[in-house]
Amino acid sequence: AQKITQTQPGMFVQEKEAVTLDCTYDTSDQSYGLFWYKQPSSGEMIFLIYQGSYDEQNATEGRYSLNFQKARKSANLVISASQLGDSAMYFCAMKRSGAQKLVFGQGTRLTINP
Amino acid sequence: EAGVAQSPRYKIIEKRQSVAFWCNPISGHATLYWYQQILGQGPKLLIQFQNNGVVDDSQLPKDRFSAERLKGVDSTLKIQPAKLEDSAVYLCASNPPGTRPKYFGPGTRLLVL
């Protein structure tokens, strides 16, 4: 079975600082994908970034990067130069390759202070 | 392109009543999902459709929940009868088959009193 753990219920960061959101996962699959989503108060899940288990380089998308450490089974999200609009819930998720079902963690509420 | 549409956005009912939610996926997306997100938790997959066929409904409480996607486009999710623990946000998502799950609707917030 797959499991995602996000140990930080809440994070408070000053605007313009970088922030790391933790995610660890458990799976017996060799091929899988890891995802991060942002969920603002409006409720919609917004896809941020993806990392494949066989990708050798860490994924980056603008201000988002994924610190992938396969041996430690961690996939932390790094947001550089945080902005007030980054305040939201952030969810880590995974799925096995070839499947479509996502398994989500409990989420981390990020608050950016001016 | 238009996003995934859901209605209603909010619904308040009493326990033992019935309720239905509607989802219109992005045009051309064959795969459609319904997720349940209880407050303070991550979303949990209830059911996945590929066109109008069910791919995975292993976590759907079939004694009270039902879902259909008759023409392989729109989908409805029904709860009958509702329980207090069904209070949650119900998210619909869609994507073309074989692509990464990126497209979610705004969700329907259900409160069961």
CSV table of N, CA, C and O in Angstrom, one decimal, chain A:
chain,number,residue,atom,x,y,z
A,1,ALA,N,0.8,-1.2,0.0
A,1,ALA,CA,0.0,0.0,0.0
A,1,ALA,C,0.9,1.2,0.0
A,1,ALA,O,2.0,1.2,0.5
A,2,GLN,N,0.3,2.3,-0.6
A,2,GLN,CA,1.1,3.5,-0.6
A,2,GLN,C,0.6,4.4,0.5
A,2,GLN,O,-0.6,4.5,0.9
A,3,LYS,N,1.6,5.2,1.0
A,3,LYS,CA,1.2,6.1,2.1
A,3,LYS,C,2.1,7.4,2.0
A,3,LYS,O,3.3,7.3,1.7
A,4,ILE,N,1.4,8.5,2.2
A,4,ILE,CA,2.1,9.8,2.2
A,4,ILE,C,2.0,10.5,3.6
A,4,ILE,O,0.9,10.5,4.1
A,5,THR,N,3.1,11.0,4.1
A,5,THR,CA,3.1,11.6,5.4
A,5,THR,C,3.6,13.0,5.3
A,5,THR,O,4.7,13.3,4.8
A,6,GLN,N,2.8,14.0,5.8
A,6,GLN,CA,3.2,15.4,5.9
A,6,GLN,C,3.2,15.7,7.3
A,6,GLN,O,2.1,15.8,7.9
A,7,THR,N,4.3,15.9,7.9
A,7,THR,CA,4.4,16.1,9.4
A,7,THR,C,4.2,17.5,9.9
A,7,THR,O,4.1,17.7,11.1
A,8,GLN,N,4.1,18.5,9.0
A,8,GLN,CA,4.0,19.9,9.4
A,8,GLN,C,2.5,20.3,9.2
A,8,GLN,O,2.1,20.5,8.1
A,9,PRO,N,1.7,20.4,10.3
A,9,PRO,CA,0.3,20.8,10.1
A,9,PRO,C,0.2,22.3,9.6
A,9,PRO,O,-0.6,22.6,8.8
A,10,GLY,N,1.2,23.1,10.1
A,10,GLY,CA,1.2,24.5,9.8
A,10,GLY,C,2.6,25.1,9.7
A,10,GLY,O,3.4,24.6,10.4
A,11,MET,N,2.7,26.0,8.8
A,11,MET,CA,4.0,26.7,8.7
A,11,MET,C,3.8,28.2,8.5
A,11,MET,O,2.8,28.6,7.8
A,12,PHE,N,4.6,29.0,9.2
A,12,PHE,CA,4.5,30.4,9.1
A,12,PHE,C,5.8,31.0,8.6
A,12,PHE,O,6.9,30.7,9.2
A,13,VAL,N,5.8,31.8,7.6
A,13,VAL,CA,7.0,32.2,6.9
A,13,VAL,C,6.8,33.7,6.6
A,13,VAL,O,5.7,34.2,6.2
A,14,GLN,N,7.9,34.5,6.7
A,14,GLN,CA,7.9,35.9,6.3
A,14,GLN,C,8.0,36.0,4.8
A,14,GLN,O,8.6,35.2,4.1
A,15,GLU,N,7.2,36.9,4.2
A,15,GLU,CA,7.3,37.2,2.8
A,15,GLU,C,8.7,37.3,2.3
A,15,GLU,O,9.6,37.9,3.0
A,16,LYS,N,8.9,36.8,1.1
A,16,LYS,CA,10.2,36.8,0.4
A,16,LYS,C,11.2,35.8,0.9
A,16,LYS,O,12.3,35.6,0.3
A,17,GLU,N,10.9,35.1,2.0
A,17,GLU,CA,11.8,34.0,2.4
A,17,GLU,C,11.5,32.7,1.7
A,17,GLU,O,10.4,32.6,1.1
A,18,ALA,N,12.4,31.8,1.7
A,18,ALA,CA,12.2,30.5,1.1
A,18,ALA,C,11.6,29.6,2.2
A,18,ALA,O,11.8,29.8,3.4
A,19,VAL,N,10.8,28.6,1.7
A,19,VAL,CA,10.1,27.7,2.6
A,19,VAL,C,10.2,26.3,2.1
A,19,VAL,O,10.1,26.1,0.9
A,20,THR,N,10.4,25.3,3.0
A,20,THR,CA,10.4,23.9,2.6
A,20,THR,C,9.3,23.2,3.3
A,20,THR,O,9.2,23.3,4.5
A,21,LEU,N,8.5,22.5,2.5
A,21,LEU,CA,7.4,21.7,3.0
A,21,LEU,C,7.8,20.3,2.9
A,21,LEU,O,8.1,19.8,1.8
A,22,ASP,N,7.6,19.5,4.0
A,22,ASP,CA,8.1,18.2,4.1
A,22,ASP,C,7.1,17.2,3.6
A,22,ASP,O,5.9,17.3,3.8
A,23,CYS,N,7.6,16.1,2.9
A,23,CYS,CA,6.8,15.0,2.5
A,23,CYS,C,7.6,13.7,2.5
A,23,CYS,O,8.7,13.7,1.8
A,24,THR,N,7.2,12.7,3.2
A,24,THR,CA,7.8,11.4,3.1
A,24,THR,C,6.7,10.4,2.6
A,24,THR,O,5.5,10.6,2.8
A,25,TYR,N,7.2,9.4,1.9
A,25,TYR,CA,6.3,8.4,1.3
A,25,TYR,C,6.7,7.0,1.6
A,25,TYR,O,7.9,6.8,1.9
A,26,ASP,N,5.8,6.1,1.4
A,26,ASP,CA,6.1,4.7,1.6
A,26,ASP,C,5.4,3.9,0.5
A,26,ASP,O,4.2,4.1,0.3
A,27,THR,N,6.2,3.2,-0.2
A,27,THR,CA,5.7,2.4,-1.3
A,27,THR,C,6.6,1.2,-1.6
A,27,THR,O,7.8,1.4,-1.4
A,28,SER,N,6.1,0.1,-2.1
A,28,SER,CA,6.9,-1.0,-2.5
A,28,SER,C,7.1,-1.0,-4.0
A,28,SER,O,7.8,-1.8,-4.6
A,29,ASP,N,6.5,0.0,-4.7
A,29,ASP,CA,6.6,0.1,-6.1
A,29,ASP,C,8.0,0.7,-6.5
A,29,ASP,O,8.5,1.5,-5.8
A,30,GLN,N,8.5,0.2,-7.7
A,30,GLN,CA,9.8,0.8,-8.2
A,30,GLN,C,9.5,2.0,-9.0
A,30,GLN,O,10.4,2.9,-9.1
A,31,SER,N,8.4,2.0,-9.7
A,31,SER,CA,8.1,3.1,-10.6
A,31,SER,C,6.8,3.9,-10.1
A,31,SER,O,5.8,3.3,-10.0
A,32,TYR,N,7.0,5.1,-9.8
A,32,TYR,CA,5.9,5.9,-9.3
A,32,TYR,C,6.1,7.4,-9.5
A,32,TYR,O,7.2,7.8,-10.0
A,33,GLY,N,5.1,8.2,-9.3
A,33,GLY,CA,5.2,9.6,-9.5
A,33,GLY,C,4.8,10.4,-8.2
A,33,GLY,O,4.0,9.9,-7.5
A,34,LEU,N,5.4,11.5,-8.0
A,34,LEU,CA,5.1,12.3,-6.8
A,34,LEU,C,4.7,13.7,-7.3
A,34,LEU,O,5.2,14.2,-8.2
A,35,PHE,N,3.7,14.2,-6.6
A,35,PHE,CA,3.0,15.4,-7.0
A,35,PHE,C,2.9,16.3,-5.8
A,35,PHE,O,2.7,15.9,-4.7
A,36,TRP,N,2.9,17.6,-6.1
A,36,TRP,CA,2.5,18.6,-5.1
A,36,TRP,C,1.3,19.5,-5.7
A,36,TRP,O,1.4,19.9,-6.9
A,37,TYR,N,0.3,19.7,-4.8
A,37,TYR,CA,-0.8,20.6,-5.2
A,37,TYR,C,-1.0,21.7,-4.1
A,37,TYR,O,-0.7,21.5,-3.0
A,38,LYS,N,-1.5,22.8,-4.6
A,38,LYS,CA,-1.9,23.9,-3.7
A,38,LYS,C,-3.4,24.0,-3.7
A,38,LYS,O,-4.0,23.9,-4.7
A,39,GLN,N,-3.9,24.2,-2.5
A,39,GLN,CA,-5.4,24.4,-2.4
A,39,GLN,C,-5.7,25.7,-1.6
A,39,GLN,O,-5.6,25.7,-0.4
A,40,PRO,N,-6.0,26.7,-2.4
A,40,PRO,CA,-6.4,28.0,-1.7
A,40,PRO,C,-7.7,27.8,-1.0
A,40,PRO,O,-8.4,26.8,-1.2
A,41,SER,N,-8.1,28.9,-0.3
A,41,SER,CA,-9.4,28.8,0.4
A,41,SER,C,-10.6,28.6,-0.5
A,41,SER,O,-11.7,28.1,-0.1
A,42,SER,N,-10.4,28.9,-1.8
A,42,SER,CA,-11.5,28.7,-2.8
A,42,SER,C,-11.8,27.2,-3.0
A,42,SER,O,-12.9,26.8,-3.5
A,43,GLY,N,-10.9,26.3,-2.6
A,43,GLY,CA,-11.1,24.9,-2.7
A,43,GLY,C,-10.5,24.1,-3.8
A,43,GLY,O,-10.4,22.9,-3.7
A,44,GLU,N,-10.2,24.8,-4.9
A,44,GLU,CA,-9.7,24.1,-6.1
A,44,GLU,C,-8.3,23.6,-5.9
A,44,GLU,O,-7.4,24.3,-5.3
A,45,MET,N,-8.0,22.4,-6.3
A,45,MET,CA,-6.6,21.8,-6.2
A,45,MET,C,-5.8,22.3,-7.4
A,45,MET,O,-6.3,22.1,-8.6
A,46,ILE,N,-4.7,22.9,-7.2
A,46,ILE,CA,-3.9,23.4,-8.3
A,46,ILE,C,-2.6,22.6,-8.4
A,46,ILE,O,-1.8,22.6,-7.4
A,47,PHE,N,-2.4,22.0,-9.5
A,47,PHE,CA,-1.1,21.2,-9.7
A,47,PHE,C,0.1,22.1,-9.7
A,47,PHE,O,0.1,23.2,-10.4
A,48,LEU,N,1.1,21.8,-9.0
A,48,LEU,CA,2.3,22.6,-8.9
A,48,LEU,C,3.5,22.0,-9.6
A,48,LEU,O,4.2,22.6,-10.5
A,49,ILE,N,3.8,20.7,-9.3
A,49,ILE,CA,5.0,20.1,-9.7
A,49,ILE,C,5.0,18.6,-9.6
A,49,ILE,O,4.2,18.1,-8.8
A,50,TYR,N,5.8,18.0,-10.5
A,50,TYR,CA,5.8,16.5,-10.6
A,50,TYR,C,7.2,16.0,-10.6
A,50,TYR,O,8.1,16.6,-11.3
A,51,GLN,N,7.4,14.8,-10.0
A,51,GLN,CA,8.7,14.2,-10.0
A,51,GLN,C,8.5,12.7,-10.2
A,51,GLN,O,7.8,12.0,-9.5
A,52,GLY,N,9.1,12.1,-11.3
A,52,GLY,CA,9.1,10.7,-11.5
A,52,GLY,C,10.2,10.0,-10.7
A,52,GLY,O,11.2,10.6,-10.5
A,53,SER,N,9.9,8.8,-10.3
A,53,SER,CA,10.8,8.1,-9.5
A,53,SER,C,12.2,7.8,-10.2
A,53,SER,O,13.2,7.6,-9.5
A,54,TYR,N,12.2,7.8,-11.5
A,54,TYR,CA,13.4,7.5,-12.2
A,54,TYR,C,14.0,8.8,-12.7
A,54,TYR,O,15.1,8.7,-13.4
A,55,ASP,N,13.4,9.9,-12.4
A,55,ASP,CA,14.0,11.2,-12.9
A,55,ASP,C,15.3,11.4,-12.1
A,55,ASP,O,15.3,11.4,-10.8
A,56,GLU,N,16.4,11.7,-12.8
A,56,GLU,CA,17.7,11.9,-12.1
A,56,GLU,C,17.8,13.3,-11.5
A,56,GLU,O,18.5,13.5,-10.5
A,57,GLN,N,17.2,14.2,-12.2
A,57,GLN,CA,17.3,15.6,-11.7
A,57,GLN,C,16.0,16.0,-10.9
A,57,GLN,O,14.9,15.5,-11.2
A,58,ASN,N,16.2,16.9,-9.9
A,58,ASN,CA,15.1,17.4,-9.2
A,58,ASN,C,14.2,18.3,-10.1
A,58,ASN,O,14.7,19.1,-10.9
A,59,ALA,N,12.9,18.1,-10.0
A,59,ALA,CA,12.0,18.9,-10.8
A,59,ALA,C,11.9,20.4,-10.4
A,59,ALA,O,12.1,20.7,-9.2
A,60,THR,N,11.8,21.3,-11.3
A,60,THR,CA,11.6,22.7,-11.0
A,60,THR,C,10.5,23.2,-11.9
A,60,THR,O,10.4,22.9,-13.1
A,61,GLU,N,9.7,24.2,-11.3
A,61,GLU,CA,8.7,24.9,-12.1
A,61,GLU,C,8.6,26.3,-11.5
A,61,GLU,O,8.0,26.5,-10.5
A,62,GLY,N,9.3,27.2,-12.1
A,62,GLY,CA,9.3,28.6,-11.7
A,62,GLY,C,9.9,28.7,-10.3
A,62,GLY,O,11.0,28.3,-10.0
A,63,ARG,N,9.1,29.2,-9.3
A,63,ARG,CA,9.6,29.3,-7.9
A,63,ARG,C,9.5,28.0,-7.1
A,63,ARG,O,9.9,28.0,-6.0
A,64,TYR,N,8.9,27.0,-7.7
A,64,TYR,CA,8.8,25.7,-7.0
A,64,TYR,C,9.9,24.7,-7.5
A,64,TYR,O,10.2,24.6,-8.7
A,65,SER,N,10.4,24.0,-6.5
A,65,SER,CA,11.4,22.9,-6.8
A,65,SER,C,11.1,21.8,-5.9
A,65,SER,O,10.5,22.0,-4.8
A,66,LEU,N,11.4,20.6,-6.3
A,66,LEU,CA,11.1,19.4,-5.5
A,66,LEU,C,12.5,18.8,-5.1
A,66,LEU,O,13.3,18.5,-6.0
A,67,ASN,N,12.7,18.7,-3.9
A,67,ASN,CA,14.0,18.1,-3.3
A,67,ASN,C,13.7,16.6,-3.1
A,67,ASN,O,13.2,16.2,-2.1
A,68,PHE,N,14.1,15.8,-4.2
A,68,PHE,CA,13.8,14.4,-4.2
A,68,PHE,C,14.9,13.6,-3.7
A,68,PHE,O,16.0,13.7,-4.3
A,69,GLN,N,14.7,12.9,-2.6
A,69,GLN,CA,15.8,12.0,-2.1
A,69,GLN,C,15.2,10.6,-2.0
A,69,GLN,O,14.5,10.2,-1.0
A,70,LYS,N,15.5,9.8,-3.0
A,70,LYS,CA,14.8,8.5,-3.2
A,70,LYS,C,15.1,7.6,-2.1
A,70,LYS,O,14.3,6.8,-1.6
A,71,ALA,N,16.4,7.5,-1.7
A,71,ALA,CA,16.8,6.6,-0.7
A,71,ALA,C,16.1,6.8,0.7
A,71,ALA,O,15.8,5.9,1.4
A,72,ARG,N,15.8,8.1,0.9
A,72,ARG,CA,15.2,8.5,2.2
A,72,ARG,C,13.7,8.5,2.0
A,72,ARG,O,12.9,8.8,2.9
A,73,LYS,N,13.2,8.3,0.8
A,73,LYS,CA,11.8,8.4,0.4
A,73,LYS,C,11.2,9.7,0.9
A,73,LYS,O,10.1,9.8,1.6
A,74,SER,N,11.8,10.8,0.4
A,74,SER,CA,11.3,12.1,0.7
A,74,SER,C,11.2,12.9,-0.5
A,74,SER,O,12.0,12.7,-1.5
A,75,ALA,N,10.2,13.8,-0.6
A,75,ALA,CA,9.9,14.6,-1.8
A,75,ALA,C,9.5,16.0,-1.3
A,75,ALA,O,8.3,16.3,-1.4
A,76,ASN,N,10.4,16.8,-0.7
A,76,ASN,CA,10.0,18.0,-0.1
A,76,ASN,C,9.9,19.1,-1.2
A,76,ASN,O,10.6,19.2,-2.2
A,77,LEU,N,8.9,20.0,-1.0
A,77,LEU,CA,8.6,21.1,-1.9
A,77,LEU,C,9.3,22.3,-1.3
A,77,LEU,O,9.2,22.7,-0.2
A,78,VAL,N,10.1,23.0,-2.2
A,78,VAL,CA,10.7,24.2,-1.8
A,78,VAL,C,10.1,25.4,-2.7
A,78,VAL,O,10.0,25.3,-3.9
A,79,ILE,N,9.7,26.4,-1.9
A,79,ILE,CA,9.1,27.6,-2.6
A,79,ILE,C,10.1,28.7,-2.3
A,79,ILE,O,10.4,29.0,-1.1
A,80,SER,N,10.7,29.3,-3.4
A,80,SER,CA,11.6,30.3,-3.2
A,80,SER,C,10.9,31.7,-3.2
A,80,SER,O,9.8,31.8,-3.8
A,81,ALA,N,11.4,32.7,-2.5
A,81,ALA,CA,10.9,34.0,-2.5
A,81,ALA,C,9.4,34.0,-2.4
A,81,ALA,O,8.6,34.4,-3.3
A,82,SER,N,8.9,33.6,-1.2
A,82,SER,CA,7.5,33.4,-1.0
A,82,SER,C,6.8,34.7,-1.1
A,82,SER,O,7.3,35.8,-0.8
A,83,GLN,N,5.5,34.6,-1.5
A,83,GLN,CA,4.6,35.7,-1.7
A,83,GLN,C,3.4,35.5,-0.9
A,83,GLN,O,3.0,34.4,-0.5
A,84,LEU,N,2.7,36.6,-0.7
A,84,LEU,CA,1.4,36.5,0.1
A,84,LEU,C,0.4,35.6,-0.5
A,84,LEU,O,-0.3,34.9,0.2
A,85,GLY,N,0.4,35.5,-1.8
A,85,GLY,CA,-0.5,34.6,-2.5
A,85,GLY,C,-0.2,33.2,-2.4
A,85,GLY,O,-1.0,32.3,-2.8
A,86,ASP,N,1.0,32.9,-1.8
A,86,ASP,CA,1.3,31.5,-1.6
A,86,ASP,C,0.6,30.9,-0.3
A,86,ASP,O,0.7,29.7,-0.1
A,87,SER,N,0.0,31.7,0.4
A,87,SER,CA,-0.8,31.2,1.6
A,87,SER,C,-1.9,30.3,1.2
A,87,SER,O,-2.8,30.7,0.4
A,88,ALA,N,-1.9,29.0,1.6
A,88,ALA,CA,-2.8,28.0,1.2
A,88,ALA,C,-2.5,26.7,1.9
A,88,ALA,O,-1.5,26.6,2.6
A,89,MET,N,-3.3,25.7,1.6
A,89,MET,CA,-3.0,24.3,2.0
A,89,MET,C,-2.1,23.7,0.9
A,89,MET,O,-2.4,23.9,-0.3
A,90,TYR,N,-1.1,22.9,1.2
A,90,TYR,CA,-0.3,22.2,0.2
A,90,TYR,C,-0.3,20.7,0.5
A,90,TYR,O,-0.2,20.3,1.6
A,91,PHE,N,-0.6,20.0,-0.6
A,91,PHE,CA,-0.7,18.5,-0.5
A,91,PHE,C,0.3,17.9,-1.3
A,91,PHE,O,0.5,18.2,-2.5
A,92,CYS,N,0.9,16.9,-0.7
A,92,CYS,CA,1.8,15.9,-1.4
A,92,CYS,C,1.0,14.7,-1.8
A,92,CYS,O,0.1,14.3,-1.0
A,93,ALA,N,1.3,14.2,-3.0
A,93,ALA,CA,0.5,13.0,-3.4
A,93,ALA,C,1.4,12.1,-4.3
A,93,ALA,O,2.4,12.5,-4.8
A,94,MET,N,1.0,10.8,-4.4
A,94,MET,CA,1.8,9.9,-5.2
A,94,MET,C,0.8,9.0,-5.9
A,94,MET,O,-0.3,8.8,-5.5
A,95,LYS,N,1.3,8.4,-7.1
A,95,LYS,CA,0.6,7.4,-7.7
A,95,LYS,C,1.6,6.4,-8.4
A,95,LYS,O,2.7,6.8,-8.7
A,96,ARG,N,1.2,5.2,-8.5
A,96,ARG,CA,2.1,4.2,-9.1
A,96,ARG,C,2.0,4.4,-10.6
A,96,ARG,O,1.0,4.8,-11.1
A,97,SER,N,3.1,4.1,-11.3
A,97,SER,CA,3.1,4.3,-12.7
A,97,SER,C,2.1,3.4,-13.4
A,97,SER,O,1.9,2.2,-13.0
A,98,GLY,N,1.5,3.9,-14.4
A,98,GLY,CA,0.4,3.1,-15.1
A,98,GLY,C,-0.9,3.2,-14.5
A,98,GLY,O,-1.9,2.9,-15.1
A,99,ALA,N,-1.0,3.7,-13.3
A,99,ALA,CA,-2.3,3.9,-12.6
A,99,ALA,C,-2.6,5.3,-12.6
A,99,ALA,O,-1.8,6.2,-12.8
A,100,GLN,N,-3.9,5.6,-12.3
A,100,GLN,CA,-4.3,7.0,-12.3
A,100,GLN,C,-4.7,7.5,-10.9
A,100,GLN,O,-4.8,8.7,-10.6
A,101,LYS,N,-4.8,6.6,-9.9
A,101,LYS,CA,-5.3,6.9,-8.6
A,101,LYS,C,-4.2,7.6,-7.8
A,101,LYS,O,-3.0,7.2,-7.7
A,102,LEU,N,-4.5,8.8,-7.3
A,102,LEU,CA,-3.6,9.6,-6.4
A,102,LEU,C,-3.9,9.2,-4.9
A,102,LEU,O,-5.0,9.2,-4.5
A,103,VAL,N,-2.8,9.1,-4.2
A,103,VAL,CA,-2.9,9.0,-2.7
A,103,VAL,C,-2.3,10.3,-2.1
A,103,VAL,O,-1.2,10.6,-2.4
A,104,PHE,N,-3.1,10.9,-1.3
A,104,PHE,CA,-2.7,12.2,-0.8
A,104,PHE,C,-2.2,12.1,0.7
A,104,PHE,O,-2.7,11.3,1.4
A,105,GLY,N,-1.4,13.1,1.1
A,105,GLY,CA,-1.0,13.3,2.5
A,105,GLY,C,-2.1,14.2,3.1
A,105,GLY,O,-3.1,14.6,2.5
A,106,GLN,N,-1.8,14.5,4.4
A,106,GLN,CA,-2.8,15.2,5.2
A,106,GLN,C,-2.8,16.7,4.9
A,106,GLN,O,-3.7,17.5,5.3
A,107,GLY,N,-1.7,17.2,4.3
A,107,GLY,CA,-1.6,18.6,4.0
A,107,GLY,C,-0.8,19.4,5.0
A,107,GLY,O,-0.7,19.0,6.2
A,108,THR,N,-0.3,20.5,4.5
A,108,THR,CA,0.4,21.5,5.4
A,108,THR,C,-0.2,22.9,5.1
A,108,THR,O,-0.3,23.3,3.9
A,109,ARG,N,-0.7,23.6,6.1
A,109,ARG,CA,-1.2,24.9,5.9
A,109,ARG,C,-0.1,25.9,6.0
A,109,ARG,O,0.6,26.1,7.0
A,110,LEU,N,0.2,26.6,4.9
A,110,LEU,CA,1.3,27.6,4.8
A,110,LEU,C,0.7,29.0,4.9
A,110,LEU,O,-0.3,29.3,4.2
A,111,THR,N,1.2,29.8,5.8
A,111,THR,CA,0.8,31.2,6.0
A,111,THR,C,2.0,32.1,5.7
A,111,THR,O,3.0,31.9,6.4
A,112,ILE,N,1.9,33.0,4.8
A,112,ILE,CA,3.0,34.0,4.5
A,112,ILE,C,2.6,35.3,5.2
A,112,ILE,O,1.6,35.9,4.9
A,113,ASN,N,3.5,35.7,6.0
A,113,ASN,CA,3.3,37.0,6.8
A,113,ASN,C,4.0,38.1,6.1
A,113,ASN,O,5.1,38.0,5.6
A,114,PRO,N,3.3,39.3,6.0
A,114,PRO,CA,3.9,40.5,5.3
A,114,PRO,C,5.1,41.0,6.1
A,114,PRO,O,5.2,40.8,7.3
